[in-house]
Coordinates of C-alpha atoms in Angstrom, one line a residue:
Chain Q
M1 CA 102.9 6.8 -41.3
T2 CA 104.4 10.3 -41.1
Y3 CA 105.3 11.7 -37.9
I4 CA 104.5 15.4 -37.5
T5 CA 107.1 17.1 -35.2
T6 CA 107.2 20.8 -36.1
T7 CA 104.9 23.2 -34.2
Q8 CA 103.5 24.8 -37.4
D9 CA 102.6 21.4 -39.0
T10 CA 101.0 20.3 -35.7
L11 CA 99.0 23.4 -35.3
F12 CA 97.9 23.1 -39.0
Y13 CA 96.7 19.4 -38.7
T14 CA 95.0 20.0 -35.3
L15 CA 92.9 22.8 -36.8
P16 CA 89.8 20.5 -37.3
F17 CA 89.9 20.1 -33.5
L18 CA 90.9 23.6 -32.6
I19 CA 88.5 25.4 -34.7
P20 CA 85.4 24.0 -33.0
V21 CA 86.8 24.6 -29.5
V22 CA 87.8 28.3 -30.1
G23 CA 84.6 28.7 -31.9
G24 CA 82.7 27.4 -29.0
I25 CA 84.4 29.7 -26.6
L26 CA 83.8 32.6 -29.0
I27 CA 80.1 31.8 -29.2
L28 CA 80.1 31.6 -25.3
M29 CA 81.5 35.1 -25.0
L30 CA 79.2 36.5 -27.9
D31 CA 76.2 35.0 -26.2
L32 CA 76.9 37.2 -23.1
F33 CA 76.6 40.4 -25.1
A34 CA 73.9 39.3 -27.6
Q35 CA 70.3 40.3 -27.3
S36 CA 68.0 37.5 -26.8
D37 CA 66.1 38.0 -30.2
R38 CA 69.5 37.8 -32.1
K39 CA 70.6 34.4 -30.7
H40 CA 69.9 32.6 -33.9
Y41 CA 72.9 34.4 -35.5
L42 CA 75.0 32.3 -33.1
G43 CA 73.6 29.1 -34.7
Y44 CA 74.7 30.3 -38.2
L45 CA 78.1 31.2 -36.7
A46 CA 78.4 27.7 -35.4
T47 CA 77.5 26.2 -38.6
I48 CA 80.2 28.3 -40.4
I49 CA 82.7 27.2 -37.9
Q50 CA 82.0 23.6 -38.5
V51 CA 82.0 24.1 -42.2
I52 CA 85.6 25.6 -41.9
A53 CA 86.7 22.6 -39.7
L54 CA 85.3 20.3 -42.3
T55 CA 87.1 22.0 -45.0
T56 CA 90.5 21.7 -43.2
L57 CA 89.7 18.0 -42.4
L58 CA 89.0 17.3 -46.0
Y59 CA 92.1 19.0 -47.1
T60 CA 94.1 16.7 -44.9
L61 CA 92.1 13.7 -46.2
F62 CA 92.9 14.6 -49.8
Q63 CA 96.5 14.8 -49.0
G64 CA 96.3 11.1 -48.9
E65 CA 99.1 10.8 -46.3
D66 CA 98.8 8.9 -43.0
L67 CA 99.9 11.5 -40.3
T68 CA 100.7 10.9 -36.6
L69 CA 100.5 14.0 -34.2
F70 CA 101.7 14.5 -30.6
D71 CA 104.1 11.5 -30.5
G72 CA 101.4 9.1 -31.6
L73 CA 98.5 10.3 -29.6
I74 CA 96.4 11.3 -32.7
E75 CA 96.4 9.3 -35.9
L76 CA 95.0 11.1 -39.0
T77 CA 94.5 8.3 -41.7
G78 CA 91.7 7.6 -44.0
T79 CA 90.0 5.3 -41.7
T80 CA 89.8 8.0 -39.0
L81 CA 89.3 11.0 -41.2
I82 CA 86.3 9.7 -43.2
P83 CA 84.2 9.0 -40.0
A84 CA 85.4 12.3 -38.5
A85 CA 84.0 14.2 -41.7
M86 CA 80.8 12.3 -41.2
V87 CA 80.6 13.5 -37.6
L88 CA 81.2 17.1 -38.6
L89 CA 78.5 16.7 -41.2
S90 CA 76.1 15.4 -38.6
G91 CA 77.1 18.4 -36.4
I92 CA 76.2 20.7 -39.3
F93 CA 72.9 19.1 -39.7
T94 CA 72.1 19.3 -36.0
T95 CA 73.2 23.0 -35.8
L96 CA 71.2 24.1 -38.7
T97 CA 68.0 22.4 -37.5
S98 CA 68.3 23.5 -34.0
I99 CA 68.0 27.3 -35.0
N100 CA 64.5 26.8 -35.8
Y101 CA 63.8 24.5 -32.9
L102 CA 65.3 26.8 -30.3
E103 CA 63.5 29.8 -31.7
R104 CA 60.1 27.9 -31.7
H105 CA 60.7 26.8 -28.1
K106 CA 61.9 30.2 -27.1
I107 CA 65.1 28.9 -25.7
H108 CA 67.4 31.8 -26.2
I109 CA 70.4 30.1 -24.9
G110 CA 73.7 30.4 -26.8
E111 CA 75.4 27.8 -24.7
F112 CA 73.5 25.2 -26.7
Y113 CA 75.9 25.8 -29.7
T114 CA 79.0 25.8 -27.4
L115 CA 78.0 22.4 -26.0
L116 CA 77.3 21.1 -29.4
L117 CA 80.7 22.4 -30.8
I118 CA 82.5 20.8 -27.8
S119 CA 80.7 17.5 -28.1
I120 CA 81.7 17.6 -31.7
T121 CA 85.3 18.1 -30.8
G122 CA 85.1 15.2 -28.3
L123 CA 83.7 13.0 -31.1
L124 CA 86.5 14.0 -33.5
L125 CA 89.3 13.2 -30.8
A126 CA 87.5 9.8 -29.9
I127 CA 87.6 8.8 -33.7
T128 CA 91.2 9.9 -34.3
A129 CA 92.7 9.0 -30.9
A130 CA 95.5 6.4 -30.9
H131 CA 96.0 6.3 -27.1
L132 CA 93.4 4.7 -24.7
F133 CA 93.6 7.6 -22.1
L134 CA 92.9 10.1 -24.9
L135 CA 90.0 8.0 -26.0
F136 CA 88.7 8.0 -22.5
I137 CA 89.0 11.9 -22.2
A138 CA 87.4 12.3 -25.6
F139 CA 84.6 9.9 -24.5
E140 CA 83.9 12.0 -21.4
I141 CA 84.0 15.3 -23.4
F142 CA 81.3 14.4 -25.8
S143 CA 79.3 12.5 -23.1
F144 CA 79.2 15.5 -20.8
G145 CA 78.1 17.8 -23.6
C146 CA 75.3 15.3 -24.5
Y147 CA 74.1 14.9 -20.8
I148 CA 73.4 18.6 -20.6
L149 CA 72.0 18.8 -24.3
V150 CA 69.4 16.1 -23.8
G151 CA 67.8 18.1 -21.0
F152 CA 67.7 21.3 -22.7
L153 CA 63.9 21.7 -22.9
R154 CA 63.1 23.8 -19.9
G155 CA 59.7 23.0 -18.2
S156 CA 59.3 19.8 -20.0
P157 CA 58.0 17.1 -17.7
L158 CA 60.3 14.5 -19.3
R159 CA 63.4 16.5 -18.7
A160 CA 64.5 15.1 -15.3
E161 CA 63.9 11.4 -16.4
V162 CA 65.7 11.9 -19.6
V163 CA 68.8 13.4 -18.0
V164 CA 69.0 10.8 -15.0
K165 CA 68.4 7.8 -17.4
Y166 CA 71.3 9.1 -19.8
F167 CA 73.6 10.3 -17.1
L168 CA 73.6 7.6 -14.5
P169 CA 74.3 4.5 -16.7
G170 CA 76.7 6.6 -18.8
A171 CA 78.7 7.7 -15.8
L172 CA 78.7 4.1 -14.5
F173 CA 80.0 2.7 -17.8
S174 CA 82.7 5.3 -18.0
L175 CA 84.0 3.8 -14.8
F176 CA 83.9 0.3 -16.4
F177 CA 85.9 1.9 -19.3
L178 CA 88.5 3.4 -16.9
F179 CA 88.8 0.1 -15.1
S180 CA 89.2 -1.7 -18.5
I181 CA 92.0 0.8 -19.5
A182 CA 93.8 0.1 -16.0
L183 CA 93.6 -3.7 -16.6
I184 CA 94.9 -3.3 -20.1
Y185 CA 97.8 -1.1 -18.9
G186 CA 98.7 -3.7 -16.3
Q187 CA 99.1 -6.2 -19.1
S188 CA 100.8 -4.2 -21.8
G189 CA 102.6 -1.4 -19.8
S190 CA 101.5 1.3 -22.3
L191 CA 98.2 2.7 -23.4
Y192 CA 99.0 3.2 -27.1
F193 CA 96.7 1.3 -29.4
A194 CA 99.8 -0.4 -31.0
S195 CA 100.8 -1.9 -27.5
V196 CA 97.3 -3.6 -27.4
T197 CA 98.4 -5.6 -30.4
T198 CA 101.7 -6.5 -29.0
M199 CA 100.9 -7.1 -25.3
T200 CA 100.9 -10.5 -23.7
P201 CA 97.4 -11.0 -22.3
H202 CA 96.7 -12.4 -18.9
R203 CA 94.5 -15.5 -18.9
L204 CA 91.9 -14.0 -16.5
L205 CA 92.4 -10.3 -16.6
F206 CA 92.2 -10.0 -20.4
P207 CA 88.5 -11.3 -20.8
I208 CA 87.6 -9.0 -17.9
S209 CA 89.2 -5.9 -19.5
F210 CA 87.5 -6.9 -22.9
I211 CA 84.1 -7.2 -21.4
L212 CA 84.5 -4.0 -19.4
F213 CA 85.6 -2.2 -22.5
L214 CA 82.5 -3.4 -24.4
F215 CA 80.1 -2.1 -21.8
P216 CA 80.4 1.7 -22.4
M217 CA 80.7 1.2 -26.1
L218 CA 77.6 -1.1 -26.5
F219 CA 75.7 1.3 -24.1
K220 CA 76.3 4.3 -26.5
I221 CA 75.1 2.4 -29.6
A222 CA 72.2 0.7 -27.7
I223 CA 73.1 -2.9 -28.2
I224 CA 71.1 -5.4 -26.1
P225 CA 71.3 -5.7 -23.0
L226 CA 72.2 -2.0 -22.7
H227 CA 69.4 -0.5 -24.8
Q228 CA 66.8 0.3 -22.2
W229 CA 67.5 4.1 -22.4
V230 CA 66.8 4.4 -26.0
P231 CA 63.0 4.9 -26.3
D232 CA 62.8 7.3 -23.2
I233 CA 65.7 9.5 -24.3
Y234 CA 64.6 9.6 -27.8
Q235 CA 61.1 10.6 -26.8
G236 CA 62.1 13.1 -24.1
A237 CA 65.2 14.8 -25.6
P238 CA 65.0 17.6 -28.2
A239 CA 64.8 16.0 -31.6
N240 CA 68.0 17.6 -33.0
V241 CA 70.1 16.5 -30.0
V242 CA 68.7 13.0 -30.6
M243 CA 69.9 13.4 -34.2
L244 CA 73.5 13.9 -32.9
I245 CA 73.2 11.0 -30.4
S246 CA 71.9 8.6 -33.0
T247 CA 74.2 9.5 -35.8
G248 CA 77.5 11.3 -34.7
I249 CA 77.9 9.3 -31.5
K250 CA 77.2 6.0 -33.1
I251 CA 79.6 6.6 -36.0
A252 CA 82.3 7.5 -33.6
I253 CA 81.8 4.4 -31.4
F254 CA 81.5 2.2 -34.4
T255 CA 84.9 3.4 -35.6
V256 CA 86.4 3.0 -32.3
L257 CA 85.2 -0.5 -32.2
L258 CA 86.5 -1.1 -35.8
R259 CA 90.0 0.1 -34.7
L260 CA 90.2 -1.7 -31.3
L261 CA 88.3 -4.9 -31.7
P262 CA 90.6 -6.6 -34.2
P263 CA 93.8 -6.3 -32.1
M264 CA 91.8 -7.3 -29.0
I265 CA 90.0 -10.2 -30.2
E266 CA 93.3 -11.9 -31.6
H267 CA 94.6 -12.3 -28.0
F268 CA 92.0 -14.8 -27.2
K269 CA 92.6 -18.6 -27.6
N270 CA 89.2 -19.1 -29.3
P271 CA 88.4 -15.7 -31.0
R272 CA 85.5 -17.2 -32.8
F273 CA 83.5 -17.6 -29.5
W274 CA 83.7 -13.9 -28.7
I275 CA 82.9 -12.9 -32.3
D276 CA 79.9 -15.3 -32.2
I277 CA 78.8 -13.4 -29.0
L278 CA 78.9 -10.2 -30.7
L279 CA 77.1 -11.4 -33.7
I280 CA 74.5 -12.9 -31.6
L281 CA 73.9 -9.7 -29.6
G282 CA 73.7 -7.8 -32.8
L283 CA 71.1 -10.3 -34.2
I284 CA 69.0 -10.2 -31.0
T285 CA 69.1 -6.4 -31.1
M286 CA 67.8 -6.6 -34.6
I287 CA 65.0 -8.9 -33.7
L288 CA 63.9 -7.0 -30.6
G289 CA 64.2 -3.6 -32.4
T290 CA 61.9 -4.7 -35.2
L291 CA 59.4 -6.3 -32.9
L292 CA 59.1 -3.4 -30.4
A293 CA 59.1 -0.8 -33.2
L294 CA 56.1 -2.5 -34.8
V295 CA 53.8 -1.5 -31.7
Q296 CA 55.0 2.0 -31.1
Q297 CA 52.5 4.9 -31.3
N298 CA 55.2 7.7 -30.9
L299 CA 57.3 8.6 -33.9
K300 CA 60.4 9.2 -31.8
R301 CA 60.2 6.1 -30.0
L302 CA 59.5 4.3 -33.2
M303 CA 62.8 5.9 -34.7
G304 CA 64.5 4.9 -31.5
Y305 CA 63.9 1.2 -32.0
S306 CA 64.7 1.7 -35.8
T307 CA 68.1 3.0 -34.9
M308 CA 68.7 -0.2 -32.8
I309 CA 67.9 -2.3 -35.9
H310 CA 70.7 -0.3 -37.7
S311 CA 73.1 -0.8 -34.7
G312 CA 72.4 -4.5 -34.6
L313 CA 73.1 -4.9 -38.4
I314 CA 76.3 -2.8 -38.2
I315 CA 77.6 -4.8 -35.2
M316 CA 76.9 -8.0 -37.3
G317 CA 79.1 -6.3 -40.0
I318 CA 81.7 -5.5 -37.5
S319 CA 81.8 -9.1 -36.2
A320 CA 81.9 -10.3 -39.7
Y321 CA 84.9 -7.9 -40.3
L322 CA 86.6 -9.6 -37.2
V323 CA 86.3 -13.0 -38.9
S324 CA 88.0 -11.8 -42.0
P325 CA 89.3 -8.2 -42.3
D326 CA 88.1 -7.7 -45.9
Q327 CA 88.4 -4.4 -47.5
A328 CA 85.1 -4.7 -49.4
L329 CA 83.2 -5.2 -46.2
K330 CA 85.1 -2.1 -44.6
T331 CA 84.0 -0.1 -47.5
A332 CA 80.5 -1.3 -47.1
L333 CA 80.5 -0.5 -43.4
F334 CA 81.6 3.0 -44.0
T335 CA 79.2 3.5 -46.9
Y336 CA 76.5 2.1 -44.5
F337 CA 77.6 4.8 -42.0
F338 CA 77.3 7.6 -44.4
I339 CA 73.9 6.6 -45.7
Y340 CA 72.6 5.8 -42.3
L341 CA 73.8 9.4 -41.3
L342 CA 71.8 11.0 -44.2
M343 CA 68.6 9.0 -43.6
N344 CA 68.5 9.4 -39.8
S345 CA 69.4 12.9 -39.8
G346 CA 66.7 13.6 -42.3
I347 CA 64.0 11.9 -40.3
F348 CA 65.0 13.7 -37.1
A349 CA 65.1 16.9 -38.9
I350 CA 61.6 16.5 -39.9
I351 CA 60.6 15.4 -36.4
S352 CA 62.3 18.4 -35.0
I353 CA 60.2 20.6 -37.4
L354 CA 56.9 18.9 -36.3
E355 CA 57.7 18.7 -32.7
H356 CA 56.5 21.3 -30.2
N357 CA 56.8 21.0 -26.5
H358 CA 56.7 17.1 -26.9
Q359 CA 53.5 17.4 -28.9
G360 CA 53.2 16.5 -32.6
T361 CA 55.4 13.5 -32.6
D362 CA 52.7 10.8 -32.1
L363 CA 51.9 8.9 -35.2
K364 CA 48.3 10.0 -35.3
D365 CA 49.8 13.9 -35.2
L366 CA 51.1 13.1 -38.8
A367 CA 47.5 13.0 -40.2
G368 CA 47.0 15.3 -43.2
L369 CA 50.7 16.0 -43.5
H370 CA 50.4 16.0 -47.4
Q371 CA 47.9 18.7 -47.2
F372 CA 49.5 21.1 -44.8
S373 CA 53.1 20.6 -45.9
P374 CA 53.7 18.8 -49.2
F375 CA 57.5 19.5 -48.9
L376 CA 57.9 17.7 -45.7
Y377 CA 55.6 14.9 -47.0
G378 CA 57.6 14.2 -50.1
I379 CA 60.9 14.1 -48.3
F380 CA 59.6 12.1 -45.3
I381 CA 58.4 9.5 -47.8
L382 CA 61.6 9.4 -49.6
L383 CA 63.5 8.9 -46.4
L384 CA 61.1 6.2 -45.1
V385 CA 61.6 4.4 -48.4
A386 CA 65.3 4.6 -47.9
M387 CA 65.1 3.3 -44.5
V388 CA 63.2 0.1 -45.8
G389 CA 66.1 -0.2 -48.3
L390 CA 64.3 0.1 -51.5
P391 CA 66.0 1.3 -54.8
P392 CA 66.5 3.9 -56.2
T393 CA 67.6 5.3 -52.7
G394 CA 70.9 5.1 -51.1
G395 CA 69.3 2.8 -48.2
F396 CA 69.2 0.0 -50.8
I397 CA 72.8 0.5 -51.8
A398 CA 74.0 0.5 -48.2
K399 CA 72.0 -2.6 -47.2
L400 CA 73.1 -4.4 -50.5
F401 CA 76.8 -4.0 -50.0
L402 CA 76.7 -4.7 -46.3
F403 CA 74.6 -8.0 -46.7
K404 CA 77.0 -9.0 -49.5
G405 CA 80.1 -8.2 -47.5
I406 CA 78.7 -10.2 -44.4
Y407 CA 77.7 -13.0 -46.4
L408 CA 81.0 -13.4 -48.3
T409 CA 83.0 -13.6 -45.0
G410 CA 81.0 -16.8 -44.4
I411 CA 80.4 -15.8 -40.7
S412 CA 76.8 -17.2 -40.4
S413 CA 74.5 -17.6 -43.5
I414 CA 71.6 -18.2 -41.1
G415 CA 72.3 -14.8 -39.4
V416 CA 72.4 -13.0 -42.8
M417 CA 69.2 -14.7 -43.9
T418 CA 67.5 -13.7 -40.6
A419 CA 68.8 -10.2 -41.0
I420 CA 67.4 -10.0 -44.5
G421 CA 64.1 -11.4 -43.3
L422 CA 64.0 -8.8 -40.5
T423 CA 64.6 -6.0 -43.1
I424 CA 61.5 -7.1 -45.0
I425 CA 59.5 -7.1 -41.7
S426 CA 60.8 -3.8 -40.9
S427 CA 59.2 -2.3 -44.0
I428 CA 55.9 -2.5 -42.1
I429 CA 57.5 -0.2 -39.4
Y430 CA 58.3 2.5 -42.0
L431 CA 55.0 2.1 -43.8
R432 CA 53.0 3.0 -40.7
P433 CA 53.9 6.6 -40.7
I434 CA 52.9 6.8 -44.3
L435 CA 49.7 5.2 -43.5
H436 CA 49.0 7.7 -40.8
M437 CA 50.0 10.7 -43.0
H438 CA 47.1 10.0 -45.3
Q439 CA 44.4 9.9 -42.6
Q440 CA 42.1 13.0 -42.2
P441 CA 43.3 15.2 -39.3
T442 CA 40.8 15.4 -36.4
E443 CA 41.6 18.9 -35.6
E444 CA 42.7 22.0 -37.6
T445 CA 46.4 21.8 -38.1
T446 CA 48.7 24.7 -39.2
A447 CA 51.6 24.3 -41.5
P448 CA 55.0 24.3 -39.3
K449 CA 57.3 27.2 -39.9
L450 CA 60.5 26.3 -41.8
L451 CA 63.6 28.4 -41.9
G452 CA 66.3 28.4 -44.4
G453 CA 68.5 26.1 -42.3
D454 CA 65.8 23.4 -42.6
Y455 CA 65.2 23.7 -46.3
L456 CA 68.9 23.3 -46.8
V457 CA 69.5 20.3 -44.6
L458 CA 66.5 18.5 -46.1
T459 CA 67.4 19.3 -49.6
V460 CA 71.0 18.3 -49.2
I461 CA 69.9 15.0 -47.6
S462 CA 67.3 14.0 -50.1
V463 CA 69.6 15.0 -53.0
G464 CA 72.4 12.8 -51.3
I465 CA 70.1 9.9 -50.7
I466 CA 68.9 9.8 -54.4
L467 CA 72.4 10.3 -55.8
T468 CA 74.0 7.6 -53.7
G469 CA 71.2 5.3 -54.8
I470 CA 71.6 6.1 -58.6
I471 CA 75.3 6.5 -58.9
P472 CA 76.9 4.9 -55.9
G473 CA 80.3 4.3 -57.7
P474 CA 82.0 7.6 -56.7
L475 CA 81.1 7.2 -53.2
L476 CA 82.2 3.6 -52.8
S477 CA 85.4 4.2 -54.7
L478 CA 86.3 7.3 -52.6
I479 CA 85.7 5.4 -49.3
N480 CA 87.5 2.4 -50.8
H481 CA 90.5 4.5 -51.7
F482 CA 90.9 6.3 -48.4
T483 CA 90.2 3.5 -46.0
G484 CA 92.5 1.0 -47.9
Q485 CA 95.6 0.0 -45.9
Chain L
M1 CA 96.6 -19.3 -3.9
E2 CA 96.6 -22.2 -1.5
Q3 CA 96.8 -19.9 1.4
L4 CA 93.7 -18.2 0.3
I5 CA 91.5 -21.3 0.3
P6 CA 90.7 -21.3 3.9
F7 CA 89.9 -17.5 3.7
L8 CA 87.6 -18.2 0.7
I9 CA 85.8 -20.9 2.4
T10 CA 85.2 -18.8 5.5
F11 CA 84.1 -15.9 3.3
G12 CA 81.8 -18.2 1.2
A13 CA 80.3 -19.6 4.6
A14 CA 79.7 -16.2 5.8
L15 CA 78.0 -15.0 2.7
F16 CA 76.0 -18.1 2.6
L17 CA 74.8 -18.0 6.1
G18 CA 74.0 -14.3 5.8
L19 CA 72.0 -14.7 2.8
V20 CA 70.2 -17.7 4.1
L21 CA 69.2 -15.9 7.4
L22 CA 68.0 -12.9 5.5
M23 CA 66.0 -14.9 3.0
A24 CA 64.5 -17.0 5.9
S25 CA 63.3 -13.9 7.8
T26 CA 61.8 -12.7 4.4
F27 CA 60.0 -15.8 3.6
L28 CA 59.1 -17.0 7.0
G29 CA 58.3 -14.0 9.1
P30 CA 54.8 -12.6 9.6
K31 CA 53.9 -9.4 7.7
Y32 CA 51.6 -6.7 8.9
P33 CA 52.2 -3.7 6.7
N34 CA 50.6 -0.4 7.7
K35 CA 51.0 3.2 6.9
S36 CA 53.4 4.3 9.6
K37 CA 55.6 1.3 8.9
A38 CA 56.0 2.5 5.3
Q39 CA 57.2 5.8 6.2
P40 CA 61.0 6.5 6.4
F41 CA 62.2 6.5 10.0
E42 CA 63.1 9.9 11.3
S43 CA 63.8 9.6 15.0
G44 CA 60.1 9.5 15.8
W45 CA 59.3 12.6 13.8
I46 CA 57.0 12.6 10.9
D47 CA 58.9 13.2 7.8
R48 CA 58.2 16.4 6.0
P49 CA 59.9 17.8 2.8
K50 CA 62.6 20.5 3.6
I51 CA 61.9 23.8 2.1
S52 CA 65.4 24.7 1.1
G53 CA 68.9 23.5 1.8
H54 CA 71.9 25.7 1.4
Y55 CA 71.9 29.1 -0.2
V56 CA 72.7 28.5 -4.0
A57 CA 75.5 30.8 -3.9
F58 CA 77.2 28.4 -1.5
Y59 CA 77.7 25.8 -4.2
L60 CA 78.7 28.2 -6.9
I61 CA 81.5 29.7 -4.7
G62 CA 82.5 26.2 -3.8
V63 CA 83.0 25.3 -7.4
L64 CA 84.7 28.6 -8.3
F65 CA 87.1 28.2 -5.3
L66 CA 88.0 24.6 -6.6
T67 CA 88.6 25.8 -10.2
F68 CA 91.0 28.8 -9.2
D69 CA 92.6 26.6 -6.5
L70 CA 93.6 23.9 -9.1
E71 CA 94.7 26.8 -11.3
L72 CA 97.4 27.4 -8.5
V73 CA 98.2 23.7 -8.3
L74 CA 99.2 23.9 -11.9
L75 CA 101.0 27.1 -11.7
Y76 CA 103.4 26.1 -8.8
P77 CA 105.1 23.3 -10.6
W78 CA 105.2 25.4 -13.8
V79 CA 107.1 28.1 -12.0
T80 CA 109.8 25.6 -10.9
I81 CA 110.6 24.6 -14.5
F82 CA 109.8 28.0 -16.1
K83 CA 113.4 28.4 -17.5
T84 CA 113.7 25.0 -19.0
L85 CA 110.3 25.4 -20.9
G86 CA 111.3 28.7 -22.3
L87 CA 108.9 30.7 -24.5
S88 CA 106.7 27.7 -25.5
G89 CA 105.9 27.2 -21.8
L90 CA 105.1 30.9 -21.3
I91 CA 102.7 30.8 -24.2
T92 CA 101.0 27.6 -23.1
I93 CA 100.5 28.8 -19.7
F94 CA 99.0 32.1 -21.0
I95 CA 96.6 30.2 -23.1
F96 CA 95.5 28.4 -20.0
L97 CA 95.1 31.5 -18.2
G98 CA 93.2 33.1 -21.0
I99 CA 90.7 30.3 -21.0
L100 CA 90.3 30.6 -17.1
G101 CA 90.0 34.4 -17.7
I102 CA 87.3 33.9 -20.3
G103 CA 85.4 31.7 -17.6
L104 CA 85.8 34.3 -15.1
V105 CA 84.2 36.8 -17.6
Y106 CA 81.4 34.4 -18.3
I107 CA 80.5 33.8 -14.7
W108 CA 80.7 37.6 -13.9
K109 CA 78.3 38.4 -16.7
K110 CA 75.9 35.6 -15.5
G111 CA 75.8 37.3 -12.2
V112 CA 77.4 34.8 -10.0
F113 CA 79.0 37.6 -7.8
Q114 CA 75.6 39.4 -7.1
W115 CA 74.5 38.0 -3.8
N116 CA 71.2 39.4 -2.9

């Protein structure tokens, strides 16, 4: 671990965080003076800003050195930089698809991109933080951005419901998080992640602080019993904001859990008990997500429950990682994050193209998609096949390695078998949209308008999914190389 | 800990008694619901929705005041250690003031200062 002390170096290595913030403020200023029919240029500017930030981040990653900034507040290692790059990628997908979405909904508000960029910065900080209070601040930054973004559809009847259902529990669980930090500080005397490892836990206070810490995290990734917001927010929020909520935020929280749970769980006298609780929560989330997704009539609600299945599986992977911190399992988890990011972003990109004022996202609205838009139809089918986890797509590779990793740790063979069984059942969920696509449309439907950004995102995602499915070696060895200790 | 036991017993007894009495009135009491009973009690007046609360500018000015007041709260301690901080302190505070200035331009253009 190299400590960065000089101002120039600190500035250089903080560029991935600085560029989105400064870019966001720049967009805020440009928005004031831009004509309302030229607001889409701000979207392209936001994309360029994120691409530059991603480039500087990848430069730091490929230097292959573990860095510490600001006296240990921020850690730039492979384990933090790889999910940070994924979050930026998620941000780029979200920005590119929102240009078309905002144009179609006549929302000429440049602040959308500012909020998006600032949320992305919060996510990057949350991933790379090595200090509990910085983690809390970052958590608040991206949460605030998203509270506003989910209610961006003006005049939508679902808007108030969405904002309240996301904001109130989110704010409450932020308080839980803060209280948990206070309790941990009482036991360790410091807020650095390193002191969580070395502290002497209190018999009663430590379990309380652990449970309180889990609440906000499990809320954001929608693990039972904190999943009730999922279908309503997924249905009511703009589809590309949901894209960010379901990919970027989840990847960030999973990374935080991967970094903080192993040192925390060691302090328990009986760690296996707590790991089993996490495992069972993950399993129940998978079961309930599968069962509820089977009966949904709205594509966005269906995808909401589908992301719960993925979250449950990843939580199972994380609890297996807590039993035996195995490098192969860690690689499998990060590979799963990446491929999940591609699949989910792709599906929500398509939904955002089809959606108009909350219309067009019911399953029956998909009827005749192969006639009026063969491009969307082909990519949609590819993505759904990847979601099921069939070869030759990346979905198969992700599931294969994760199941193998979980099984080899020997955490619970019954749990793994149940999860595999649920994956087979979940193929019905993803086949239902395909079934609806082939029905005759009841009314005349027009082809949705696609902009360059949408074509770019969908092409990149489908190429990525096929490539990771056919030649997964480079991706796996890259992640394995950088996340290794 | 032992000193707390009498207190906890008293507390528990009070809680238990309170809950039991509340439950008893819920389960045993007669219920004759009607429309006037379901309305919120407003000193004998019939409840009607308010047309408007405060003027919107009131809240905006309140938030703005808070922002620029807190700016001063930061500037005062900065002034006292200005010489120790040197040039880097000066640059930092100008970045801070710059961001606030951008905020001011933003609200100005958004028409917060037009009170018609």
